[in-house]
Amino acid sequence: MTARIGVVTFPGSLDDRDAARAVHLTGAAPISLWHADAELFGVDAVILPGGFSYGDYLRAGAIARFSAVMESVIKAAGDGLPVLGICNGFQVLCEAHLLPGALTRNQHLHFRNRDQALRVESTTTAWTGGFQQGQEILIPVKNGEGCYMADERTLDELEGEGRVVARYIRGNPNGSLHDIAAITNAAGNVVGIMPHPEHAVEVLTGPSIDGLGIFTSVLAHLGARV
Amino acid sequence: MTATTGFDTVSHATETPDEEQPYEDLGLREDEYERIKEILGRRPTSSELAMYSIMWSEHCSYKSSKVHLRQFSEKAPASDLMLAGIGENAGVIRISDEIAVTFKVESHNHPSFVEPYQGAATGVGGIVRDILAMGARPVAVMDPLRFGAADHEDTKRVLPGVVAGVGGYGNCLGLPNIGGEVVFDPCYQGNPLVNALCVGVLPVNRLQNKEAHGPGNVVVLLGAKTGRDGIGGVSVLASATFNSDGPARRPAVQVGDPFIEKLLIESCLELYERELIVGVQDLGGAGLTCALTETSASAGTGMDVNLNLVPLREASMDPQEVLASESQERMLLIVEEGKLDEVLRVAERWGVIATAIGRVTEGGRLVISWHGEVVVDVPPGSLVDDGPVYARPMREPADLILLQADRAETLPRPRTGVELRETLLRLAASPNLCDKSWVTEQYDRYVQGNTILAQPENSGVIRIDEQSGLGIAISTDGNARFARLDPYNGAKLALAEAYRNVAASGATPLAVSDCLNFGSPEDPQVMWQFAEAVRGLADGCQELGIPVTGGNVSFYNSTGSQAIHPTPVVAVLGVISNVGSRVPMGFGGDSDVIMLLGETQEELSGSEWAWVTHNHLGGQPPRVNLVRERILASVLTEAGERGHLSSAHDLSDGGLAQALVETTLRYDKGANITLPEGLNPFVALFSESTARALVSVPRGHEMAFTALCAQHGLPAAVIGSVDGRSRALDVRGQFTISLDELRSAWKGTLPALFGDLSTEPPSYASTSSPSPSSPDDDHEDHSGVDGEAAVAEEAPVSGGGIFDAVDAPEVPEVPSSASVSGPPAVDISKDDAASTDAPPRDPDA
């Protein structure tokens, strides 16, 4: 049975087609979910894509978090549904309190797009099981508000529980505390990542194909669970 | 003003024929004002006067340029690929039986000087709507930018704002920025040039037009509310010269909201796809005035419009303000009565305001009412087509002969290896040749997932069809110093460079768009430059066999009496049958053979070397030979398709020296170079002769490639080989520079001027170690975990909306190794392809 991965489109989502392409490339079926529709159509996992949902009005992700589809996503995530938030999706997950902390304006105050080296720190999540612990990967980063912030207690908790999923190496593009590029919830099914794995899935269009690992990992996770 | 209504009406105008009107303040001349009265048979109302002043402004009417621009049509080579050309919102070129592309470059110079962020942002927004109005999904943007001296205080205000504006708008729209230019020259100090290009893709049968056909059809305004921003943008800003003591211009700059534009794009595409509209026109310069008159005039119809129905941001606006407003993110639709409800539903689902504001009528009058009174009653064609046309006086600039006599070839030059080395480093670090990633890192180049090549490559390459690999390449170029020395050949040189850049990426050049940035047309010397440049570009296109499909003229680029250099910016679009054969600019595999194609002459006038080392501009620019450009392009394209090239880079600013800097640093590959015999080393390195390229050829392909060059009569000389180990550029007998030294010279300039963007606080993780090269330069292979990539087994089942991807007829094969070479079977363009077998994507399904 082909895994069915939902990709949410909010008004202002931009990388939704790209996330769908990445899902497709790994052999799963991308299913389009609409922000105003609470129905998840029984998908096996959900991706909240990058972009500027609601034009980043108020705060990045702050309005999307209240959309109809997010109520269902929040509930399903509580029941263990794998959820990946990429860039703006990560911001939505923080606003929805599925993940702790917040993403703030890049320290240098500029949008930045570059090919970024990361080190995978946790391979026990639903989305990173296919990587090696400590593996270095190259993924595009592109954001204006990607600086991960949290209080000391939260950071200690994330570090102590091994919930930092990936870290920036060879340069921190936005000033994130602890060089954090991706984190997970305590259960490991919800992951937020600032860089864009869906833009590193084809040799012709990406700096690498390292991003495929995120999407194949969740398929392996789903396969193992069944 | 009438006492009863508080605003000027047609009946009041008829009763008060002698009332004084501020036509001069609105930029109209007395004879133009008289002509309006003649057309109407009475004095115009305030609203009508505002409309004529806008539509007859230089920006909208092309009144000074029209007589010259005709050459683009007259000299255009016959092409059955062109589906829409000059006069439309943008030219449309068919690139396969089913797919067409549309592209155009436009200026937003004056608004960007007044308010850099919003000026640049709305420049992007405006050109995107032009592309959208043709029925296309916008797929990429590019931005040729020109600023004053890099170290000037005001450049620190203008450049960061412009760059943030271009990025802020384009990024938020989800359009990859794939190239452009960043050029510094003191001539742009008080008048930066912000040009913006957009390219879009459409199925051939979805081409839209602006004609308001069908009396009884409904006129719908879609998008943002109308406010007081941008009033007089085209007449006040774009058609006049700045003076330091003039009034504040800020209210004439529009304010953009890219989020609304993104929704506008999606809703328009759905409307096109479902064939719900008869006609469409974007609202840009001249706002509602332009859209209402152009749609009705082009169809030979009239309109009844109730201006009170236009959703306003400010209730107190006058009718002439509503008509003149350049508020962004708006489109005008012509809709059949029976489809109106569905159109409104589509707009509502996307959260965009749609309002029926009038109807198409027979009889050819545009009648606009306000609070029940007629405030406008005009023949729309009189605003669009009957504007004044001037054959302005022209005169060769008085200083040109002296300027041309002052040749750079006579300047003192570096002679020793040490001097050559220093010169190369100095040029590499100069503002025009240095690394531009400070700028380009603020643009998203990845979104949409079809960017094959982007800056700093020769051209931006976008995959259009994911099944076949069909793609396009675009490059924009312009060398204003050359155009200053010789505008005729300067325009040809810009064309030649863009043409060469497209070919160097492996594509076949097809079509041209241009943005002609000049000083005041009222200055005969500027007018001469303009006429010469247009003649040069038209002749050049004829010689190369590629048509100009559309473009833009920007006059009044001067501060006081000081005009900018004539700056024709030329964009060339090419097609590549399979993006898998695109050719990158950076040196490829170790020990690949490096060859120099074309002939090098001693041509230093107008060069980057003369400018940087001697602050010199004089002489004749390099000779342009378009026959040789054609030969070079043929060889590059053919060799790319056959796999003979691991890299190709055009030679232009900075000559061979700069090409070596860029090709070695791109992938961090050293090179051992032996300069051609019989040529002075300095000339070999720094001459800017045209029709040349630097290529690397994989071992085993040299014979075939050399034979191909010989067959075409293209001079090709082996000048060295790629050296992956040395990490140095070695020019035998002259000098050696390590890539680290080269890189720090090349990369350091813009961060030093505009602020270091690196955010590298003390690293938390103890194991992370700094690398000698920054990550963006790291193009080593990175192994992924792709080995476990599953292969799609079956078509997906229903559920929510299914992404187009899963409608692909063929089950894709995902390679299990890192060699994902062919494009996958994900056809995003299907979304745009009018198809009868699949319903349009319906997010509410």
Short mmCIF file of N, CA, C and O in Angstrom, two decimals, chain B residues 488-524:
data_model
loop_
_atom_site.label_atom_id
_atom_site.label_comp_id
_atom_site.label_asym_id
_atom_site.label_seq_id
_atom_site.Cartn_x
_atom_site.Cartn_y
_atom_site.Cartn_z
N TYR B 488 25.01 53.05 -30.47
CA TYR B 488 24.58 52.07 -31.48
C TYR B 488 25.21 50.72 -31.19
O TYR B 488 24.54 49.70 -31.03
N ASN B 489 26.53 50.73 -31.09
CA ASN B 489 27.21 49.46 -30.83
C ASN B 489 27.06 49.01 -29.38
O ASN B 489 27.12 47.81 -29.09
N GLY B 490 26.87 49.97 -28.48
CA GLY B 490 26.65 49.60 -27.08
C GLY B 490 25.42 48.73 -26.91
O GLY B 490 25.42 47.75 -26.17
N ALA B 491 24.35 49.09 -27.63
CA ALA B 491 23.14 48.28 -27.56
C ALA B 491 23.38 46.90 -28.17
O ALA B 491 22.94 45.88 -27.65
N LYS B 492 24.10 46.89 -29.28
CA LYS B 492 24.43 45.60 -29.90
C LYS B 492 25.29 44.75 -28.98
O LYS B 492 25.14 43.53 -28.92
N LEU B 493 26.21 45.41 -28.27
CA LEU B 493 27.09 44.67 -27.36
C LEU B 493 26.29 44.05 -26.20
O LEU B 493 26.58 42.94 -25.77
N ALA B 494 25.30 44.80 -25.71
CA ALA B 494 24.45 44.26 -24.64
C ALA B 494 23.70 43.03 -25.15
O ALA B 494 23.61 42.00 -24.47
N LEU B 495 23.17 43.17 -26.36
CA LEU B 495 22.46 42.05 -26.97
C LEU B 495 23.40 40.85 -27.14
O LEU B 495 23.05 39.71 -26.81
N ALA B 496 24.59 41.14 -27.65
CA ALA B 496 25.56 40.06 -27.91
C ALA B 496 25.92 39.33 -26.63
O ALA B 496 26.02 38.11 -26.60
N GLU B 497 26.07 40.09 -25.54
CA GLU B 497 26.49 39.46 -24.28
C GLU B 497 25.37 38.56 -23.74
O GLU B 497 25.62 37.44 -23.28
N ALA B 498 24.14 39.05 -23.78
CA ALA B 498 23.04 38.25 -23.27
C ALA B 498 22.85 36.99 -24.12
O ALA B 498 22.60 35.89 -23.61
N TYR B 499 22.98 37.18 -25.41
CA TYR B 499 22.86 36.07 -26.37
C TYR B 499 23.93 35.00 -26.08
O TYR B 499 23.65 33.81 -25.99
N ARG B 500 25.15 35.47 -25.89
CA ARG B 500 26.27 34.58 -25.60
C ARG B 500 26.05 33.85 -24.27
O ARG B 500 26.32 32.66 -24.14
N ASN B 501 25.56 34.56 -23.29
CA ASN B 501 25.35 33.95 -21.98
C ASN B 501 24.31 32.83 -22.03
O ASN B 501 24.44 31.81 -21.36
N VAL B 502 23.26 33.05 -22.81
CA VAL B 502 22.23 32.02 -22.94
C VAL B 502 22.82 30.78 -23.62
O VAL B 502 22.61 29.65 -23.19
N ALA B 503 23.61 31.03 -24.67
CA ALA B 503 24.22 29.90 -25.39
C ALA B 503 25.23 29.17 -24.51
O ALA B 503 25.34 27.95 -24.55
N ALA B 504 25.96 29.94 -23.68
CA ALA B 504 26.97 29.31 -22.83
C ALA B 504 26.34 28.35 -21.84
O ALA B 504 26.96 27.38 -21.41
N SER B 505 25.08 28.58 -21.48
CA SER B 505 24.40 27.66 -20.58
C SER B 505 23.85 26.44 -21.32
O SER B 505 23.28 25.55 -20.70
N GLY B 506 23.98 26.44 -22.63
CA GLY B 506 23.54 25.28 -23.41
C GLY B 506 22.21 25.47 -24.11
O GLY B 506 21.66 24.52 -24.66
N ALA B 507 21.68 26.69 -24.09
CA ALA B 507 20.36 26.93 -24.68
C ALA B 507 20.48 27.64 -26.02
O ALA B 507 21.50 28.27 -26.32
N THR B 508 19.44 27.56 -26.84
CA THR B 508 19.38 28.24 -28.12
C THR B 508 18.58 29.53 -27.98
O THR B 508 17.40 29.48 -27.64
N PRO B 509 19.21 30.69 -28.22
CA PRO B 509 18.51 31.96 -28.04
C PRO B 509 17.33 32.09 -29.00
O PRO B 509 17.43 31.72 -30.17
N LEU B 510 16.21 32.61 -28.48
CA LEU B 510 14.98 32.69 -29.27
C LEU B 510 14.39 34.09 -29.37
O LEU B 510 13.81 34.44 -30.39
N ALA B 511 14.46 34.86 -28.30
CA ALA B 511 13.69 36.10 -28.27
C ALA B 511 14.33 37.12 -27.33
O ALA B 511 15.12 36.76 -26.46
N VAL B 512 13.93 38.37 -27.50
CA VAL B 512 14.54 39.48 -26.78
C VAL B 512 13.48 40.35 -26.11
O VAL B 512 12.40 40.56 -26.65
N SER B 513 13.79 40.83 -24.91
CA SER B 513 13.03 41.91 -24.29
C SER B 513 14.05 42.95 -23.85
O SER B 513 15.21 42.62 -23.62
N ASP B 514 13.62 44.20 -23.76
CA ASP B 514 14.61 45.22 -23.43
C ASP B 514 14.03 46.26 -22.50
O ASP B 514 12.83 46.52 -22.49
N CYS B 515 14.91 46.83 -21.71
CA CYS B 515 14.53 47.95 -20.86
C CYS B 515 15.51 49.07 -21.18
O CYS B 515 16.71 48.96 -20.91
N LEU B 516 15.00 50.13 -21.79
CA LEU B 516 15.87 51.20 -22.29
C LEU B 516 15.85 52.36 -21.30
O LEU B 516 14.88 53.11 -21.22
N ASN B 517 16.93 52.48 -20.54
CA ASN B 517 17.02 53.50 -19.50
C ASN B 517 17.85 54.67 -20.02
O ASN B 517 19.05 54.51 -20.29
N PHE B 518 17.24 55.83 -20.11
CA PHE B 518 17.93 56.99 -20.68
C PHE B 518 17.60 58.25 -19.88
O PHE B 518 16.72 58.25 -19.03
N GLY B 519 18.28 59.33 -20.22
CA GLY B 519 18.02 60.62 -19.60
C GLY B 519 16.76 61.27 -20.16
O GLY B 519 15.83 60.58 -20.58
N SER B 520 16.74 62.58 -20.20
CA SER B 520 15.54 63.28 -20.63
C SER B 520 15.42 63.33 -22.15
O SER B 520 16.36 63.74 -22.85
N PRO B 521 14.27 62.94 -22.70
CA PRO B 521 14.09 62.98 -24.15
C PRO B 521 14.05 64.41 -24.68
O PRO B 521 14.14 64.63 -25.88
N GLU B 522 13.89 65.36 -23.76
CA GLU B 522 13.86 66.75 -24.19
C GLU B 522 15.27 67.28 -24.45
O GLU B 522 15.44 68.37 -24.97
N ASP B 523 16.27 66.50 -24.04
CA ASP B 523 17.66 66.84 -24.32
C ASP B 523 18.03 66.16 -25.65
O ASP B 523 18.07 64.94 -25.74
N PRO B 524 18.32 66.96 -26.69
CA PRO B 524 18.60 66.37 -28.01
C PRO B 524 19.75 65.37 -27.98
O PRO B 524 19.76 64.42 -28.76
#
